[in-house]
CSV table of C-alpha atoms in Angstrom, one decimal:
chain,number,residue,atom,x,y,z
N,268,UNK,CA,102.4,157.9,141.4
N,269,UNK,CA,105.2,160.1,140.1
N,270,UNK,CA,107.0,159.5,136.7
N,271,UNK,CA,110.0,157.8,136.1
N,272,UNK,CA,112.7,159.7,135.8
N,273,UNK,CA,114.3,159.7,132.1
N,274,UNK,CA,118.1,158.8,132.1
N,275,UNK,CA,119.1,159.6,128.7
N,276,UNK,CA,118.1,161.9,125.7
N,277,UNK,CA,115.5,159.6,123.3
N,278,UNK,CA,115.5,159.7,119.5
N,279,UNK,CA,113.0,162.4,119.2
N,280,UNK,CA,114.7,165.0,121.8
N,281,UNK,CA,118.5,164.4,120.3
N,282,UNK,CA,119.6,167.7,118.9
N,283,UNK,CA,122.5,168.4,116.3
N,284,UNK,CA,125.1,170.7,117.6
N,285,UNK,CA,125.9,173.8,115.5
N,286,UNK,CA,128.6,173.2,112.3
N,287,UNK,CA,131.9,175.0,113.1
N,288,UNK,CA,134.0,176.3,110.8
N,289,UNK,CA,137.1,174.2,109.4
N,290,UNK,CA,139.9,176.0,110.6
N,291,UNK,CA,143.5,174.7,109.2
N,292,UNK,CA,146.7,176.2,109.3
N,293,UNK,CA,147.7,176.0,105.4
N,294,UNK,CA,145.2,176.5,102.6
N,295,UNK,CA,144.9,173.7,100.1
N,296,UNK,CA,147.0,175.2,97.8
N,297,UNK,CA,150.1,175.4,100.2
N,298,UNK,CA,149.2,172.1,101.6
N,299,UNK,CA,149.8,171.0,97.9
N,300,UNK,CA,152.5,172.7,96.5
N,301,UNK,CA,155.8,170.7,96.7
N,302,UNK,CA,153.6,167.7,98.1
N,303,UNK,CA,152.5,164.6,96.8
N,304,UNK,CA,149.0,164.4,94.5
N,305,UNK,CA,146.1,162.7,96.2
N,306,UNK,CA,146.6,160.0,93.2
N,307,UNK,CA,150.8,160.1,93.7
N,308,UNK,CA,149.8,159.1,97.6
N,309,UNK,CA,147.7,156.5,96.5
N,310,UNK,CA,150.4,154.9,94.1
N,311,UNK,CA,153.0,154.8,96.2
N,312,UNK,CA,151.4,154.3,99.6
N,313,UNK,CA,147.4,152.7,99.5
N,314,UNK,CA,146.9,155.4,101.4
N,315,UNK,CA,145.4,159.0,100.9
N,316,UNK,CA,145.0,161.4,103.1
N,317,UNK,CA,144.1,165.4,102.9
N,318,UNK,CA,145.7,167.3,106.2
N,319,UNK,CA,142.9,170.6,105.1
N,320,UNK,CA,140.3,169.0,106.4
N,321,UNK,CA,141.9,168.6,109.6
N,322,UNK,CA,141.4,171.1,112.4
N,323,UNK,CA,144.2,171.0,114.6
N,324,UNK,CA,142.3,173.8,116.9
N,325,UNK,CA,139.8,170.7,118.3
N,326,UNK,CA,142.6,168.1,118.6
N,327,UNK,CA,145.3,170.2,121.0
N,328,UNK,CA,147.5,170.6,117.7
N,329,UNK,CA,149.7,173.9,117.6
N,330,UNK,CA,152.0,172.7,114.4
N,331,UNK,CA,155.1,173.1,117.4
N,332,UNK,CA,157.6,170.8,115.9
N,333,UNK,CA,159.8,171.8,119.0
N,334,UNK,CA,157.1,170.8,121.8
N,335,UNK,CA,156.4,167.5,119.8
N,336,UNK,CA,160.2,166.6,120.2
N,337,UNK,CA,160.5,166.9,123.4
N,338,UNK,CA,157.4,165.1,124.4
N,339,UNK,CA,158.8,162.3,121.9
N,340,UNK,CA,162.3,162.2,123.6
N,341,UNK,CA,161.0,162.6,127.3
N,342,UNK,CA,158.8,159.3,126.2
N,343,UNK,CA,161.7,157.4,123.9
N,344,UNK,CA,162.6,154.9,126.7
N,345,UNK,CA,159.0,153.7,127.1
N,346,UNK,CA,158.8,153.8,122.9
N,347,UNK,CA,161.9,151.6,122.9
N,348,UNK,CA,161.1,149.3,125.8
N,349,UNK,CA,157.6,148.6,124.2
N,350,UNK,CA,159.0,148.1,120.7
N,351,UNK,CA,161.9,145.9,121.5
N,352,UNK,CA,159.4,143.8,123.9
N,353,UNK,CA,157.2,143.4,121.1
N,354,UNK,CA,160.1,141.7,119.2
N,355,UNK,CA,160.6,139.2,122.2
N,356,UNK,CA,163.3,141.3,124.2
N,357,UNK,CA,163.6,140.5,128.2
N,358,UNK,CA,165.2,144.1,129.2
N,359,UNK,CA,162.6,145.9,131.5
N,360,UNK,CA,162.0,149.2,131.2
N,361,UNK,CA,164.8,150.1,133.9
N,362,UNK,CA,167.1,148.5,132.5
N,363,UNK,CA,166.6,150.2,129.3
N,364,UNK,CA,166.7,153.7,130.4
N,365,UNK,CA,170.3,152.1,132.5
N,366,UNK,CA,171.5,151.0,129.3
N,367,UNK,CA,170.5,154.1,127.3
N,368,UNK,CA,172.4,156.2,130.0
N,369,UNK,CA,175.6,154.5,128.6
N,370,UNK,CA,175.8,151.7,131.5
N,371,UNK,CA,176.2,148.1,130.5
N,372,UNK,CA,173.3,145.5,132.0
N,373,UNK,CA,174.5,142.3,133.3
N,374,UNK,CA,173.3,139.1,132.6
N,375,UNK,CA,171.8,140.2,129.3
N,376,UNK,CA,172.1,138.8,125.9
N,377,UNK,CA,174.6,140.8,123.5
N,378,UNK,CA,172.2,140.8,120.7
N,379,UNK,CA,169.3,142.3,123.1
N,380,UNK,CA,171.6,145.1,123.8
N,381,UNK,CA,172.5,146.0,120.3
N,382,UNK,CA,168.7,145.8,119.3
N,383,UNK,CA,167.9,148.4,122.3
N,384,UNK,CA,170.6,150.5,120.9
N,385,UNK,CA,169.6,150.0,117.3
N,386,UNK,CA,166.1,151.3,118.0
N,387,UNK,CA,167.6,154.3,119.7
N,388,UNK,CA,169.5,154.9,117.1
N,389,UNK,CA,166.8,154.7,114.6
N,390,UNK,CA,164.2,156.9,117.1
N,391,UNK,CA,166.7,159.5,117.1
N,392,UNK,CA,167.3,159.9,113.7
N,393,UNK,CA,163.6,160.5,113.4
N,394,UNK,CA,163.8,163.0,115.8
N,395,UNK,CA,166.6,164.8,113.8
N,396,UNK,CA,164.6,165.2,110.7
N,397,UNK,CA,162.3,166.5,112.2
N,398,UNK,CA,163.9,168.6,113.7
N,399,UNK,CA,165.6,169.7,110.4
N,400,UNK,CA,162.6,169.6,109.2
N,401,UNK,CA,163.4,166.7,106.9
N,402,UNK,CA,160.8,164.3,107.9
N,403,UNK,CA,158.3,163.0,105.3
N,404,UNK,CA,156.5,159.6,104.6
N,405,UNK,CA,158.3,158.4,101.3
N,406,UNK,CA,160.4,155.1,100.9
N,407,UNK,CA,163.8,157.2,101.3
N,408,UNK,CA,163.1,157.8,105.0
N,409,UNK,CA,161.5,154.5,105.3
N,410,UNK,CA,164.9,152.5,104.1
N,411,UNK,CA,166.9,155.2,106.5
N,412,UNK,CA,165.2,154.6,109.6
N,413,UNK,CA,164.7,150.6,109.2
N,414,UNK,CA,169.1,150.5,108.3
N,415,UNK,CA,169.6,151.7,112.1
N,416,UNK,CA,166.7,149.6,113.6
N,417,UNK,CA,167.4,146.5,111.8
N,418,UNK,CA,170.8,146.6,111.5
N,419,UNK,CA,171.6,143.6,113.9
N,420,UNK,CA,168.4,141.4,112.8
N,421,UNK,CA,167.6,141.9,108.7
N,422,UNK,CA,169.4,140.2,106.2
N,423,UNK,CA,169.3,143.2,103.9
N,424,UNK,CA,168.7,146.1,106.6
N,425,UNK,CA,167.6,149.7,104.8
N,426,UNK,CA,166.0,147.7,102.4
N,427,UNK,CA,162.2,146.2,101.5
N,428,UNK,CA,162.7,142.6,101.4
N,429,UNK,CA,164.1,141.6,98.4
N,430,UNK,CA,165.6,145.0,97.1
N,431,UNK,CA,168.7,144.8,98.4
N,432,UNK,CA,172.2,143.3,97.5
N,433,UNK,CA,173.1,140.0,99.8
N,434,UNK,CA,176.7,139.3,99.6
N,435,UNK,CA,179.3,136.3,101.7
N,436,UNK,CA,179.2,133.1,101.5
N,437,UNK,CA,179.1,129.7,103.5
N,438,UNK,CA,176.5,127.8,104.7
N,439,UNK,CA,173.4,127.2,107.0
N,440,UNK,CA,173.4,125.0,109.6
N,441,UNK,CA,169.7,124.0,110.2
N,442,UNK,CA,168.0,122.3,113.2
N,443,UNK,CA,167.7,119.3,111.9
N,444,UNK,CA,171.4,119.3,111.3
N,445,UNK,CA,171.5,119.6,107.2
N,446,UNK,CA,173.2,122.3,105.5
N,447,UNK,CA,170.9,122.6,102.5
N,448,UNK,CA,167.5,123.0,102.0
N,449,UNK,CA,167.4,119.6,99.9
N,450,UNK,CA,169.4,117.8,102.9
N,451,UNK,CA,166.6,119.3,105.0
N,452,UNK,CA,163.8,118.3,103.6
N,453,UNK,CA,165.1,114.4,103.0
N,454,UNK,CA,166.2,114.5,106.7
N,455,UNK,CA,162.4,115.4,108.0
N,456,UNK,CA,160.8,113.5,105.2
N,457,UNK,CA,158.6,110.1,106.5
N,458,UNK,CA,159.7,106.9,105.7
């Protein structure tokens, strides 16, 4: 009888594979200096990260701002198709890239056109600071980007909600046919 043949590697024959060396393209201090404190990060985020410990080497990273870009604008019809789907959109992917080449799409909603449009505004305006090399993860870029993508669809767009300054006037027409939230509620209250 012959033995069975073993198909994978058991507890006691599992071998660790050599440590490599960290490599990283900045040393800590120059990774630091005119950045955010770990602490700083933590404040104004919830998140901290440290990009030293990362080694760009094993994960196909070069630090080529330029090569990133393109591969971000050869994919930016795809990125807006999927975001603007997400928010309930009917274009198709087609028809986005038609209407991103500057052609009109019939038999679609006004309001689905300007968001397409908005988010291609906003995607490129990321794509110019990089480029610039302007880009950072602070509230500032934040409020810029969201003012172009949410310029047809938040009250106060380039804003956090309730930062901003809300100005007109009138009133609010409601499903149930009041104009005021008091109305409202007395209209769907049970009897």
């Amino acid at each position: 009888m012959s033995e069975k043949p073993i198909w994978g590697i058991g507890s006691d024959q599992y071998r660790k594979p050599p440590e490599r060396p960290i490599t990283t393209r900045r040393s800590q201090s120059e990774s630091q200096a005119g950045s955010p404190t770990a602490n700083d990060q933590a404040r104004f985020t919830g998140i901290t990260w440290d990009l030293t410990g990362i080694d760009l080497d094993v994960i196909g990273g070069t630090g080529d701002s330029e090569r990133a870009r393109h591969r971000f604008r050869s994919r930016l019809p795809d990125m807006i198709w999927d975001a603007a789907r997400l928010e309930g959109n009917t274009f198709t992917l087609p028809e986005v890239r038609t209407l991103l080449e500057g052609v009109t799409v019939a038999g679609k909603r006004l309001d689905e056109e300007r968001q397409i449009l908005a988010l291609n505004e906003g995607f490129n305006d990321v794509d110019a600071l990089v480029g610039a090399g302007q880009f950072s993860l602070n509230k500032a870029v934040s409020d810029r980007i969201h003012a172009h993508v949410a310029a047809f669809e938040a009250i106060e767009a380039g804003h956090f909600r309730g930062e901003g300054q809300v100005q007109g006037g009138g009133s609010v027409r409601l499903s149930t046919g009041a104009s005021s939230t008091a109305e409202s509620m007395a209209a769907t209250a049970p009897c």
